[in-house]
mmCIF file of C-alpha atoms in Angstrom:
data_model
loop_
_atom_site.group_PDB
_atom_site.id
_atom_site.type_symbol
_atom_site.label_atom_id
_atom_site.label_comp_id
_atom_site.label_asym_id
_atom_site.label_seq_id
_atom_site.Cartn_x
_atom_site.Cartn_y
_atom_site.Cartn_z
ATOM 1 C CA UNK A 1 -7.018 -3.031 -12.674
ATOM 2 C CA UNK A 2 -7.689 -4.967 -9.616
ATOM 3 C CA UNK A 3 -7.771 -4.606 -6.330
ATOM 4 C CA UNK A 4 -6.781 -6.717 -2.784
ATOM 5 C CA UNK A 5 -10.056 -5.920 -0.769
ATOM 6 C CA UNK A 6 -7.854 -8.000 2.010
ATOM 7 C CA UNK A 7 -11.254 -10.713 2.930
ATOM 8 C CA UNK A 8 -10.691 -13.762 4.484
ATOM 9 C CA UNK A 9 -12.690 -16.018 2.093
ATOM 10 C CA UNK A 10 -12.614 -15.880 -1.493
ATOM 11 C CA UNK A 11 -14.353 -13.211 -2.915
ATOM 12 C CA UNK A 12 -16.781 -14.933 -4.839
ATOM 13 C CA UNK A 13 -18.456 -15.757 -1.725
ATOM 14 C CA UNK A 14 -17.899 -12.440 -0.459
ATOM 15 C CA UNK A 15 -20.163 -9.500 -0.015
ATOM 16 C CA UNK A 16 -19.180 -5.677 0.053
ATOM 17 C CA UNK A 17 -20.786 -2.606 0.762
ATOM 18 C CA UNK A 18 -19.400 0.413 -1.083
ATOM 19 C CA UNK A 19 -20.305 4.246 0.162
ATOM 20 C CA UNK A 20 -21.669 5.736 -2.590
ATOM 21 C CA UNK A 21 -21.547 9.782 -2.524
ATOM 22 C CA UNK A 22 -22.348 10.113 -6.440
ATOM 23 C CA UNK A 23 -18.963 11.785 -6.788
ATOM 24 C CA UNK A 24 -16.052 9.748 -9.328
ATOM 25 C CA UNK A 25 -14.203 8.352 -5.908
ATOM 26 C CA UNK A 26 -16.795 5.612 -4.859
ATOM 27 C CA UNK A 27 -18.287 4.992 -8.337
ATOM 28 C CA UNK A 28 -14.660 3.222 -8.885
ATOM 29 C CA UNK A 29 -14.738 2.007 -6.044
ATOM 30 C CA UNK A 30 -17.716 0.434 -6.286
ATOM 31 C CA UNK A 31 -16.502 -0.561 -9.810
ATOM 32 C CA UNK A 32 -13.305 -2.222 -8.409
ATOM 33 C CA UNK A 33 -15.063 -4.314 -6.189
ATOM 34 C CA UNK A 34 -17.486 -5.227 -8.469
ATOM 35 C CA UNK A 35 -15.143 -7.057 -10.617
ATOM 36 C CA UNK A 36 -13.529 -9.259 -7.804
ATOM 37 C CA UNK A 37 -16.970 -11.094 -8.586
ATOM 38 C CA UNK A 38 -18.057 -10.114 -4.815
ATOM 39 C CA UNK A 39 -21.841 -9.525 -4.274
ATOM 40 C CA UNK A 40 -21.685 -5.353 -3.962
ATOM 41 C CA UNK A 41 -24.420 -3.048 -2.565
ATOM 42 C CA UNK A 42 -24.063 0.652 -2.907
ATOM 43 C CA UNK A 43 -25.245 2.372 -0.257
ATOM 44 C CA UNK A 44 -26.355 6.417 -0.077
ATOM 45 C CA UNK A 45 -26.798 8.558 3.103
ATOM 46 C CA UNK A 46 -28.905 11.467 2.381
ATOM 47 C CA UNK A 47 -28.019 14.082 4.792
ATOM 48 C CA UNK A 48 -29.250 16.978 4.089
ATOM 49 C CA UNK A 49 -31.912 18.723 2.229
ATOM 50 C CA UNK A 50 -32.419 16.832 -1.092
ATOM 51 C CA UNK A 51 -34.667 20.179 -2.634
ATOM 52 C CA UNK A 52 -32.246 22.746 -1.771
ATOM 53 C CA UNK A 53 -28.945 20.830 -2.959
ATOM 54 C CA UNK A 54 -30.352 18.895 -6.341
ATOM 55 C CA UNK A 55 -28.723 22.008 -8.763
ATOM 56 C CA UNK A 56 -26.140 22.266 -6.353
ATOM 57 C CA UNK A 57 -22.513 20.529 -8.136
ATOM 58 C CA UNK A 58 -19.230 20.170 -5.952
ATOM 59 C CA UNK A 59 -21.267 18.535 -3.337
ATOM 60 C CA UNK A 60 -22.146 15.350 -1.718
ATOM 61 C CA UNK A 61 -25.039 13.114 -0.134
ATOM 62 C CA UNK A 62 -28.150 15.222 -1.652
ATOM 63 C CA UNK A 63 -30.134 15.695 -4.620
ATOM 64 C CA UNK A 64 -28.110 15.287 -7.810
ATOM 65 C CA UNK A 65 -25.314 13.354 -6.199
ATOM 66 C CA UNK A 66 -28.318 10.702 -5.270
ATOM 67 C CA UNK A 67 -29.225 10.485 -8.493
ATOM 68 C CA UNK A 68 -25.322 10.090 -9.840
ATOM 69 C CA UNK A 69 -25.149 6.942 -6.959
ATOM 70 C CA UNK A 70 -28.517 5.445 -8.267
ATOM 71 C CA UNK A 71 -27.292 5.593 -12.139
ATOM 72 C CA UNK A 72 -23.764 4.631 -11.558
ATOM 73 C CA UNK A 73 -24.853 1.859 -9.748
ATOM 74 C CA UNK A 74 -27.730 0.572 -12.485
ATOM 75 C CA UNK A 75 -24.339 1.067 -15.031
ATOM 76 C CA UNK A 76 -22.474 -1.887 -12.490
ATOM 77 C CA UNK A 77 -25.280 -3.936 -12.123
ATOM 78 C CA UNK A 78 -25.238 -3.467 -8.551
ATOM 79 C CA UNK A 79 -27.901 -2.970 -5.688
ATOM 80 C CA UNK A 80 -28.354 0.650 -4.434
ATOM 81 C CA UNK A 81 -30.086 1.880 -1.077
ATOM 82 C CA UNK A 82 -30.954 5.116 -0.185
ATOM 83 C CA UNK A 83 -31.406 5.953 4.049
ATOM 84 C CA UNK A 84 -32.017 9.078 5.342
ATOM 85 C CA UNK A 85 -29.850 10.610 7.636
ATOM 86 C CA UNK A 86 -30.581 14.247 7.293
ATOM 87 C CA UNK A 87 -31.709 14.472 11.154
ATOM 88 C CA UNK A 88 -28.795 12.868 12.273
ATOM 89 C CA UNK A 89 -26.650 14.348 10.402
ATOM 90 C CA UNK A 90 -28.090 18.113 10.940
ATOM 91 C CA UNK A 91 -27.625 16.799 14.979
ATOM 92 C CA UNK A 92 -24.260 15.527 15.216
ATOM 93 C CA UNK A 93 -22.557 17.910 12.467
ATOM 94 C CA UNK A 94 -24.305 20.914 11.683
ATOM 95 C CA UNK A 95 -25.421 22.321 14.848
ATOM 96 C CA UNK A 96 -21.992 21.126 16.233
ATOM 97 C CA UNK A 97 -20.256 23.013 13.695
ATOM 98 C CA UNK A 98 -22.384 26.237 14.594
ATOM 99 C CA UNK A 99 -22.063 26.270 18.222
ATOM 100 C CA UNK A 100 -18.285 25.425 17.897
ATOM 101 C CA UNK A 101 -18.301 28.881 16.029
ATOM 102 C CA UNK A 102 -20.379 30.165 18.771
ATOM 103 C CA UNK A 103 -17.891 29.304 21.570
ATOM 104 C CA UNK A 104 -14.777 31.082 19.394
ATOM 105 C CA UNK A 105 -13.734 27.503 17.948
ATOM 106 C CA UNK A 106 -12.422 26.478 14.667
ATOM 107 C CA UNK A 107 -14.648 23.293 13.709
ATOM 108 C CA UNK A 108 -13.506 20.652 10.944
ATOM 109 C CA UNK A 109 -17.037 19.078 10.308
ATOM 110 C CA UNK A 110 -15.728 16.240 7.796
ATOM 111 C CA UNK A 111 -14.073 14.590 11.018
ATOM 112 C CA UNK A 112 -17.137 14.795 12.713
ATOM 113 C CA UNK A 113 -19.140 13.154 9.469
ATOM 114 C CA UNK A 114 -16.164 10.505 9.250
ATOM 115 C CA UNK A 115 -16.616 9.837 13.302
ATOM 116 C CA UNK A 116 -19.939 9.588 13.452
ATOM 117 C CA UNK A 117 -22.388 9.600 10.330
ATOM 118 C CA UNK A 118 -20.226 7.520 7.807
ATOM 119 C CA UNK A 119 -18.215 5.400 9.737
ATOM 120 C CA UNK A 120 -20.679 4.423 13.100
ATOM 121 C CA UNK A 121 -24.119 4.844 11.241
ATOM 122 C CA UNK A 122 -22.801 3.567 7.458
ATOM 123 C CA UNK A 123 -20.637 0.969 9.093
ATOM 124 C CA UNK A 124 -23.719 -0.289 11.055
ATOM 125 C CA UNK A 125 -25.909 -0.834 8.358
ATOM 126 C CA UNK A 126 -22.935 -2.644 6.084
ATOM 127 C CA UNK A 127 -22.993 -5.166 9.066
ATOM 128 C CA UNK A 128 -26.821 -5.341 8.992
ATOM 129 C CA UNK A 129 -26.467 -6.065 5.334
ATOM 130 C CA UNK A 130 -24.474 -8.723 6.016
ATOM 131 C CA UNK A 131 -20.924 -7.509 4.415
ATOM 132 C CA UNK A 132 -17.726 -8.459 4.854
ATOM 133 C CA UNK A 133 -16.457 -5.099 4.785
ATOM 134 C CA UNK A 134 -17.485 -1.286 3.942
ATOM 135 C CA UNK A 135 -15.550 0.531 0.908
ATOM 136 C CA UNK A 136 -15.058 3.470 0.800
ATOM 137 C CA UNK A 137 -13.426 6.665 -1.911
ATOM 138 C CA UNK A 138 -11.595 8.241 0.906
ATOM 139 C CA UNK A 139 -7.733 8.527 -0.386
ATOM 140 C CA UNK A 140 -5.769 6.764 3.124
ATOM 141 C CA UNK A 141 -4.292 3.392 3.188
ATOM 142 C CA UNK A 142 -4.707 0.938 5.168
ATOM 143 C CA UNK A 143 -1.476 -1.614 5.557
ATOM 144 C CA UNK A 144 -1.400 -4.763 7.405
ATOM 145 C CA UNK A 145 0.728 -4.829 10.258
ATOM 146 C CA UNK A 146 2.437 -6.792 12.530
ATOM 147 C CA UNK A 147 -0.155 -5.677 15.118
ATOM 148 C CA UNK A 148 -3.105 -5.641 12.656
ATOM 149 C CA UNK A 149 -4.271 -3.531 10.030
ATOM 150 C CA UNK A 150 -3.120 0.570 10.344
ATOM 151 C CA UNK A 151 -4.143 3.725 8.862
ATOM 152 C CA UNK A 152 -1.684 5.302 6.688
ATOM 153 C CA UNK A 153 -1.400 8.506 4.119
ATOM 154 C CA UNK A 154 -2.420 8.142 0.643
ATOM 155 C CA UNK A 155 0.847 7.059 -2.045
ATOM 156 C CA UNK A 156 -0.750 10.372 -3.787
ATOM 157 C CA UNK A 157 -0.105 13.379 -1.486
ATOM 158 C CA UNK A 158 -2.039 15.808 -2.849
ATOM 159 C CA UNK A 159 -5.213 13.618 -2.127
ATOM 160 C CA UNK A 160 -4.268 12.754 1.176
ATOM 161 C CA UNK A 161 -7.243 12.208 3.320
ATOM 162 C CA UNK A 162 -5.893 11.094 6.544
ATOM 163 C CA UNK A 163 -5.754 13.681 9.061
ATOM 164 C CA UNK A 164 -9.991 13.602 8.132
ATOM 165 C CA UNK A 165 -9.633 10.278 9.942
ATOM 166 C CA UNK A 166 -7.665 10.202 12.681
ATOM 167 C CA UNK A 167 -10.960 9.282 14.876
ATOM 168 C CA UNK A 168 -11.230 5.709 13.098
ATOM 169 C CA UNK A 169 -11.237 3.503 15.737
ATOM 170 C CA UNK A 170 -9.336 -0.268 15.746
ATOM 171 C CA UNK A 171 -12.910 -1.613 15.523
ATOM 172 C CA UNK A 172 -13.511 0.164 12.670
ATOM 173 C CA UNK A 173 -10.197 -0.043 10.817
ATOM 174 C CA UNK A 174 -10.703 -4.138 10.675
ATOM 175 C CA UNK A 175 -13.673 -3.642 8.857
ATOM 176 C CA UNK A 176 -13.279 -0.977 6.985
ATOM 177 C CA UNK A 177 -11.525 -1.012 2.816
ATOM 178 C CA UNK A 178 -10.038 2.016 0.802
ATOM 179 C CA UNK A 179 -9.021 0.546 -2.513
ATOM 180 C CA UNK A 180 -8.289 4.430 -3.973
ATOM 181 C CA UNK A 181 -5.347 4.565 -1.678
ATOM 182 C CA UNK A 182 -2.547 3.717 -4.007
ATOM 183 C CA UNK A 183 -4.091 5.204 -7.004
ATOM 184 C CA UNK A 184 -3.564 9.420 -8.009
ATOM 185 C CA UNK A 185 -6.726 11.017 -8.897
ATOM 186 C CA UNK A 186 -6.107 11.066 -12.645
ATOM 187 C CA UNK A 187 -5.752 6.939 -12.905
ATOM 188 C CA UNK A 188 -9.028 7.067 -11.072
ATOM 189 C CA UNK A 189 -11.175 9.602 -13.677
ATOM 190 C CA UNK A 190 -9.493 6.889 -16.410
ATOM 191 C CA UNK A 191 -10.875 3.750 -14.690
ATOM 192 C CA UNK A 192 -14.438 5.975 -15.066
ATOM 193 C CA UNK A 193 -14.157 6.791 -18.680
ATOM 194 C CA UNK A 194 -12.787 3.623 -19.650
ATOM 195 C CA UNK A 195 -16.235 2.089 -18.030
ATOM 196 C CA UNK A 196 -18.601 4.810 -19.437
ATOM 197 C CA UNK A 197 -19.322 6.078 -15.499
ATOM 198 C CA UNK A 198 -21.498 9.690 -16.101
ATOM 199 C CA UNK A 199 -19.149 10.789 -13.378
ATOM 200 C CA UNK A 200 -15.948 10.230 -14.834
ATOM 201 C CA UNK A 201 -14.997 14.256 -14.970
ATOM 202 C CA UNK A 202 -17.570 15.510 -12.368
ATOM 203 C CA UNK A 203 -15.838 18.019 -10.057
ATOM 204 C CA UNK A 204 -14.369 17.084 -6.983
ATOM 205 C CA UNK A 205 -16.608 18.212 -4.421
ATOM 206 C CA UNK A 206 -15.735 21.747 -2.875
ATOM 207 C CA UNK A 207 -15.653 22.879 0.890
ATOM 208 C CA UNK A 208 -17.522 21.667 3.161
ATOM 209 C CA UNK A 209 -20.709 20.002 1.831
ATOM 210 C CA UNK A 210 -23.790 21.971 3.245
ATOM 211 C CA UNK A 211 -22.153 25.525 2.879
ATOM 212 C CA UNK A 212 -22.793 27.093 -0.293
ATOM 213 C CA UNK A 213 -20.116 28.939 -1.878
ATOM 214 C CA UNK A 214 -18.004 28.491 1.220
ATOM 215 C CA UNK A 215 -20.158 31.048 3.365
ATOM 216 C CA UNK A 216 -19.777 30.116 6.621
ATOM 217 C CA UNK A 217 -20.904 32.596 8.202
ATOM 218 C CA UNK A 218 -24.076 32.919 6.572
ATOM 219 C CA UNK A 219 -24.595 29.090 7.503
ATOM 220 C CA UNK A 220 -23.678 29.748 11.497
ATOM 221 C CA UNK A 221 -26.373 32.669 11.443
ATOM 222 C CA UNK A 222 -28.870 31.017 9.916
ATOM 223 C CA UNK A 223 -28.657 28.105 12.726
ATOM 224 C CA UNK A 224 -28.023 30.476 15.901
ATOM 225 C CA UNK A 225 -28.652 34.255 15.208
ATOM 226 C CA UNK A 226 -27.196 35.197 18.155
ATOM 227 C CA UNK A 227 -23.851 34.683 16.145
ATOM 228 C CA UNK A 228 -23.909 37.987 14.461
ATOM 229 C CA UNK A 229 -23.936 39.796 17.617
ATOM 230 C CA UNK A 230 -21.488 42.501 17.149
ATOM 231 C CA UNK A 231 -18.204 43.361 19.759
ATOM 232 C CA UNK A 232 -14.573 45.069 19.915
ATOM 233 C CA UNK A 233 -10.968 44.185 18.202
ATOM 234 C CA UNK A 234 -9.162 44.598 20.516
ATOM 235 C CA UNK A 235 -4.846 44.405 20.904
ATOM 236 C CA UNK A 236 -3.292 42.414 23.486
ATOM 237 C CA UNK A 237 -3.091 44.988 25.944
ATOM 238 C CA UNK A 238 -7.001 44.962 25.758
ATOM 239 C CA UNK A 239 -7.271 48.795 24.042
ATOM 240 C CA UNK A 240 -10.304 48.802 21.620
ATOM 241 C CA UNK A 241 -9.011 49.174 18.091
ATOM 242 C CA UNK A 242 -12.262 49.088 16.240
ATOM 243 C CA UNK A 243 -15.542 46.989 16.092
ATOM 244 C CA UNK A 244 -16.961 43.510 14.436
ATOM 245 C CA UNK A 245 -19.822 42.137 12.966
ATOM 246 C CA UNK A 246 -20.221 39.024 14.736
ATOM 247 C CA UNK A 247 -16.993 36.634 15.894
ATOM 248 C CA UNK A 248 -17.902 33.929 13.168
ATOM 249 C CA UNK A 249 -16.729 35.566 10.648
ATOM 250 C CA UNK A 250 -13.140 35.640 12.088
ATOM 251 C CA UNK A 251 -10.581 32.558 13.434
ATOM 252 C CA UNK A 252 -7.074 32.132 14.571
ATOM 253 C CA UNK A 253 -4.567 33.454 12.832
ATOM 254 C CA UNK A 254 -6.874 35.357 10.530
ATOM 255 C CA UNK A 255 -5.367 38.802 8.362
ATOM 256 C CA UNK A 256 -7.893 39.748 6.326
ATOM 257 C CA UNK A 257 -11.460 41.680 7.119
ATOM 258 C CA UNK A 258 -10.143 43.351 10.467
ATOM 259 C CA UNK A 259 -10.300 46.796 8.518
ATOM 260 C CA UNK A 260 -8.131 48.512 11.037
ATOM 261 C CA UNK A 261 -6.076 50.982 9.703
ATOM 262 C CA UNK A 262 -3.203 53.247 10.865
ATOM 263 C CA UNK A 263 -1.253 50.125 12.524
ATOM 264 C CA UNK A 264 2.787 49.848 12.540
ATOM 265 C CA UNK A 265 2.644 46.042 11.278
ATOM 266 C CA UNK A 266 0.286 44.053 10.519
ATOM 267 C CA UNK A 267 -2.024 42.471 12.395
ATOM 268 C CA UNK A 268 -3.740 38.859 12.648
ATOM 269 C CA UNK A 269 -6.602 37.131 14.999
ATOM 270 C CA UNK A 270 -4.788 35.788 18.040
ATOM 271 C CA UNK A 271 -7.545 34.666 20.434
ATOM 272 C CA UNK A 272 -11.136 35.359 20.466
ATOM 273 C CA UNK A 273 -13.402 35.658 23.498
ATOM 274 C CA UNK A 274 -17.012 34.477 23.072
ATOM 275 C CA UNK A 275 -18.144 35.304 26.186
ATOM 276 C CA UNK A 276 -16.956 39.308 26.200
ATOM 277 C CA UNK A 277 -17.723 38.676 22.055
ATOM 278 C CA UNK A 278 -14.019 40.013 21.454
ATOM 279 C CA UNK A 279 -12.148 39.683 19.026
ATOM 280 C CA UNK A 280 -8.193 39.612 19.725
ATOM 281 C CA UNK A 281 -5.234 40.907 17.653
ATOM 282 C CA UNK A 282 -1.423 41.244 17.215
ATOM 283 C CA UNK A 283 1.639 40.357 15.430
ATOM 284 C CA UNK A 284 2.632 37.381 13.832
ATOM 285 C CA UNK A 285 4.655 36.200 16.898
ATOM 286 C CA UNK A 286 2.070 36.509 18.696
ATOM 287 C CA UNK A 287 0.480 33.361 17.041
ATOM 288 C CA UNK A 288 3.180 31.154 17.614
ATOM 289 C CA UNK A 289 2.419 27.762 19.944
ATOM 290 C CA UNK A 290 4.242 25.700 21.272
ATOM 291 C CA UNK A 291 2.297 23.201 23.139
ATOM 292 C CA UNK A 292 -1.967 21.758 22.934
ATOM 293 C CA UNK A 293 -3.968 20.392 25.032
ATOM 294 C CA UNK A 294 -5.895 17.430 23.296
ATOM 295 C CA UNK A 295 -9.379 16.075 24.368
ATOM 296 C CA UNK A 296 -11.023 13.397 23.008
ATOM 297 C CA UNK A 297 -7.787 11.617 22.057
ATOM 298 C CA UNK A 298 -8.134 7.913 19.594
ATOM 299 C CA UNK A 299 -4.858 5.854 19.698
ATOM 300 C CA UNK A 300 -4.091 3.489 16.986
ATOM 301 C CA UNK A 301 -0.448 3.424 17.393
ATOM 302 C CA UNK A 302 1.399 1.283 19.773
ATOM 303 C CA UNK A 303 3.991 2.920 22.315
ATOM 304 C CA UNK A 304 6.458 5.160 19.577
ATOM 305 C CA UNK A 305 7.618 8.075 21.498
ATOM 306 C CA UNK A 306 10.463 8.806 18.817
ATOM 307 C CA UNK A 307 10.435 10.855 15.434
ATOM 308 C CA UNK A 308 6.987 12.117 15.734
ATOM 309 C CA UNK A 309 5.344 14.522 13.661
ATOM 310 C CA UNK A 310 1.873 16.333 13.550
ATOM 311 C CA UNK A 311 -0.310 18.171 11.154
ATOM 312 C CA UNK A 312 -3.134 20.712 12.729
ATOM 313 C CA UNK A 313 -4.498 21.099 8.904
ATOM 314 C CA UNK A 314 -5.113 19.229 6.619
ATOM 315 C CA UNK A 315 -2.901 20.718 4.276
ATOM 316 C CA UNK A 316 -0.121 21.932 6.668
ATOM 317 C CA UNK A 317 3.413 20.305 6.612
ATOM 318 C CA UNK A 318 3.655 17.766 9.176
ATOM 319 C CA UNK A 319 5.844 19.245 12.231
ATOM 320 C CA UNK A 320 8.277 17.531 14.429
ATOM 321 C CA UNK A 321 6.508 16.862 17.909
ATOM 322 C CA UNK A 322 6.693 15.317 21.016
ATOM 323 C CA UNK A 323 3.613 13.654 22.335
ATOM 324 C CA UNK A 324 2.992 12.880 26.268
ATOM 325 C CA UNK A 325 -0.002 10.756 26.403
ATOM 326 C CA UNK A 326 -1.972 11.684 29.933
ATOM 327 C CA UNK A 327 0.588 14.516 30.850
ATOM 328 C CA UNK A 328 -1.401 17.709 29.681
ATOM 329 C CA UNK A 329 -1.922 19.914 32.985
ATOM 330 C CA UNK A 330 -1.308 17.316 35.076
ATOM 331 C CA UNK A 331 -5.233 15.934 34.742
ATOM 332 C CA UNK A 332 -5.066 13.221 32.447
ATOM 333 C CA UNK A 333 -5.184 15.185 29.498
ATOM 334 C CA UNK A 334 -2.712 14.582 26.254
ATOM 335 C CA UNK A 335 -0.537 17.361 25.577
ATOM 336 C CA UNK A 336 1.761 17.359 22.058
ATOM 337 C CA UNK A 337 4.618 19.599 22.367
ATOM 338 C CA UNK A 338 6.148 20.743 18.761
ATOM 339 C CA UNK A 339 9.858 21.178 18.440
ATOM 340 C CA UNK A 340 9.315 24.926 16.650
ATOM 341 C CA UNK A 341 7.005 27.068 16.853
ATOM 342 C CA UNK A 342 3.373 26.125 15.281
ATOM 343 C CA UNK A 343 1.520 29.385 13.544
ATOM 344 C CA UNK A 344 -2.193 29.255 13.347
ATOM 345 C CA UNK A 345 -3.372 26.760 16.025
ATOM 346 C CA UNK A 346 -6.431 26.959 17.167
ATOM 347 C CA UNK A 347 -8.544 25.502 19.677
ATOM 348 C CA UNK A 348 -11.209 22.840 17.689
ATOM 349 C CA UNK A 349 -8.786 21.961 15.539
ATOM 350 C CA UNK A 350 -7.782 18.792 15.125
ATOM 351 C CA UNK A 351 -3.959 17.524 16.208
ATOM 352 C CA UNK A 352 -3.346 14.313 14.179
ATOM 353 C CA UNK A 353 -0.064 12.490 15.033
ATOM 354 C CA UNK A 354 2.021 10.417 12.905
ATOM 355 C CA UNK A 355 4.969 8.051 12.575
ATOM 356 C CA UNK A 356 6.258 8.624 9.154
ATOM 357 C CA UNK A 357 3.367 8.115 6.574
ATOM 358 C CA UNK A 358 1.201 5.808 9.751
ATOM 359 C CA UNK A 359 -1.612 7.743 11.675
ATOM 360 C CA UNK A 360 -0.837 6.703 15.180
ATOM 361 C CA UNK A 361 -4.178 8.827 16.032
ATOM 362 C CA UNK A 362 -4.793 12.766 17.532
ATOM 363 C CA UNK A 363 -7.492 14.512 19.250
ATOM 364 C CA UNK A 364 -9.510 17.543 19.059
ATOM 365 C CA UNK A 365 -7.345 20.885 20.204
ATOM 366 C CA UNK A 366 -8.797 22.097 23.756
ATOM 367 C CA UNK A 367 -6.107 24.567 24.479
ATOM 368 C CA UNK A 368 -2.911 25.895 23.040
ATOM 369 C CA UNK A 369 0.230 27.353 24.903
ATOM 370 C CA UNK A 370 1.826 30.203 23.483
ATOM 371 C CA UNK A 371 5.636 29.616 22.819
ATOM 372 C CA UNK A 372 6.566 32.636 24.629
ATOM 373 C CA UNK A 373 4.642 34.292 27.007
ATOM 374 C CA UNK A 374 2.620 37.394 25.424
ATOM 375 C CA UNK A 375 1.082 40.162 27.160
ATOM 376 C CA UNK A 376 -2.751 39.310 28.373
#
């Protein structure tokens, strides 16, 4: 199989620069651009402890997964670099993600990686190397336009990765390559076996990278202490219905581990309050939003106003929306107003707009607005 890595020269006298996690993703990638006859480099970021995570499998960027880069790329015949970005990364991801817990917040660290680690720090040092683009195993497309090139969903849906990048910048979209796009997973682990790659059925990595076994909260403590300071559950009229361990083990629009009995219907995380360390509760209508507040907002659309639609997860259905660039409070702020009802929304979440399967951009959630006024 080949690939279009979309260069402006021929690709003999080309030279790419493939992210290399160790995982199956970017050892085919790095495969597929190896056989345009380009010059390829792999490149590795070690971010995080390479002792503690070399056992560790379903990750990325550490120990083992190192080692899988470095091997995969000796199977190509390819160069492979190792930097280390562990401080940079701890910096601008994990202490972010803990005090975004902290302040009652619902962080998505992988968007914070994509924005800053992988594609300002990784992109840099492709251009420093001299490459005429950086590859990546992320599962997004990019399509040339009639404006230039634009981000769009993956052909295979269940491998969608694009609300991860809504943050790419113009800048960055030029230079940037995702060759997996187009391709489901499965066509990808055959590429790998059909080139002997060690990776070719090594799981897909789990979670979020440096949180082992998906323990959160175990991660946020360890960071800032403070976090397990304990406080009330309380219901919307503000009568104390029991007690907590800490606010980060609970988000919006959380059910389970509220252990409060005796209640007419049941009951879910509406709001919490980090500086009163309360945790809030009530019905399911409760959680319904019809309106956020974005922050931080990166545009790669051009004016569409009509046929909207916006996903707050990952995984969530995109919902009709209307988005009002600069109108939020009045202030400059962006505001995206769905057509129904959202359930779930929560403030450090990320709103990522779309026109059909394009990524026109989105923004980090600052403030949601319930869809009927509830009691305080």
């Amino acid at each position: 199989m080949t690939v279009d890595f979309q260069l402006d020269r021929p690709l003999s006298e080309a030279r790419i620069v493939v992210a290399m996690s160790g995982g199956v993703d970017s050892s085919v990638v790095a495969a597929l651009a190896a056989r345009t006859g380009a010059e390829v480099i792999g490149v590795t970021l070690q971010l995080y402890d390479y002792g503690a995570a070399v056992q560790r499998t379903g990750s990325c960027c550490a120990g083992q997964d190192i080692y899988d880069a470095r091997t995969v790329a000796d199977r190509l015949g390819i160069a492979h670099y190792v930097f280390d970005y562990e401080s940079r990364f701890k910096g601008s991801v994990i202490d972010r993600f803990a005090d975004e817990y902290m302040k009652g917040r619902t962080p998505i660290p992988c968007i914070s990686c994509n924005q800053g680690v992988k594609f300002t720090d990784l992109l840099s040092l492709a251009k420093d190397l001299g490459a005429d683009c950086l590859a990546t195993g992320h599962y997004v497309r990019r399509v040339l336009g009639p404006n230039g090139a634009e981000l769009h969903r993956a052909a295979d849906p269940a491998r969608d990765q694009s609300y991860f990048l809504f943050a790419t910048t113009q800048e960055q979209l030029d230079y940037l390559r995702f060759p997996l796009g187009d391709m489901p997973k499965p066509a990808v682990r055959e590429i790998a076996r059909e080139l002997g790659l060690l990776v070719a059925d090594k799981p897909d990595s789990q979670d979020i990278c440096f949180v082992p076994n998906g323990d959160y909260a175990s991660v946020v403590k360890k960071i800032r202490p403070e976090a397990a300071a304990e406080g009330e559950i309380v219901d919307l009229e503000g009568r104390v219905l029991g007690r907590h361990q800490g606010l980060i083990h609970f988000t919006v629009g959380q059910r389970r581990g509220l252990e409060i009995g005796g209640q007419p219907e049941p009951l879910y995380v509406v709001r919490l309050e980090p500086e009163a360390r309360r945790v809030v509760v009530g019905p399911k209508a409760a959680l319904a939003v019809r309106t956020v507040k974005l922050d931080g907002l990166n545009w790669l659309g051009e004016d569409q106003r009509e046929g909207l639609t916006a996903k707050v997860r990952s995984m969530a259905k995109p919902a009709p929306v209307r988005f009002d660039p600069g109108s939020a409070s009045g202030a400059g702020g962006e505001a995206v107003h769905f057509l129904a009802p959202e359930y779930g929304v929560a403030p450090g979440q990320a709103a990522v707009i779309y026109d059909g399967d394009r990524v026109l951009g989105g923004g980090w959630i600052e403030e949601t607005v319930p869809a009927e006024p509830i009691s305080a």
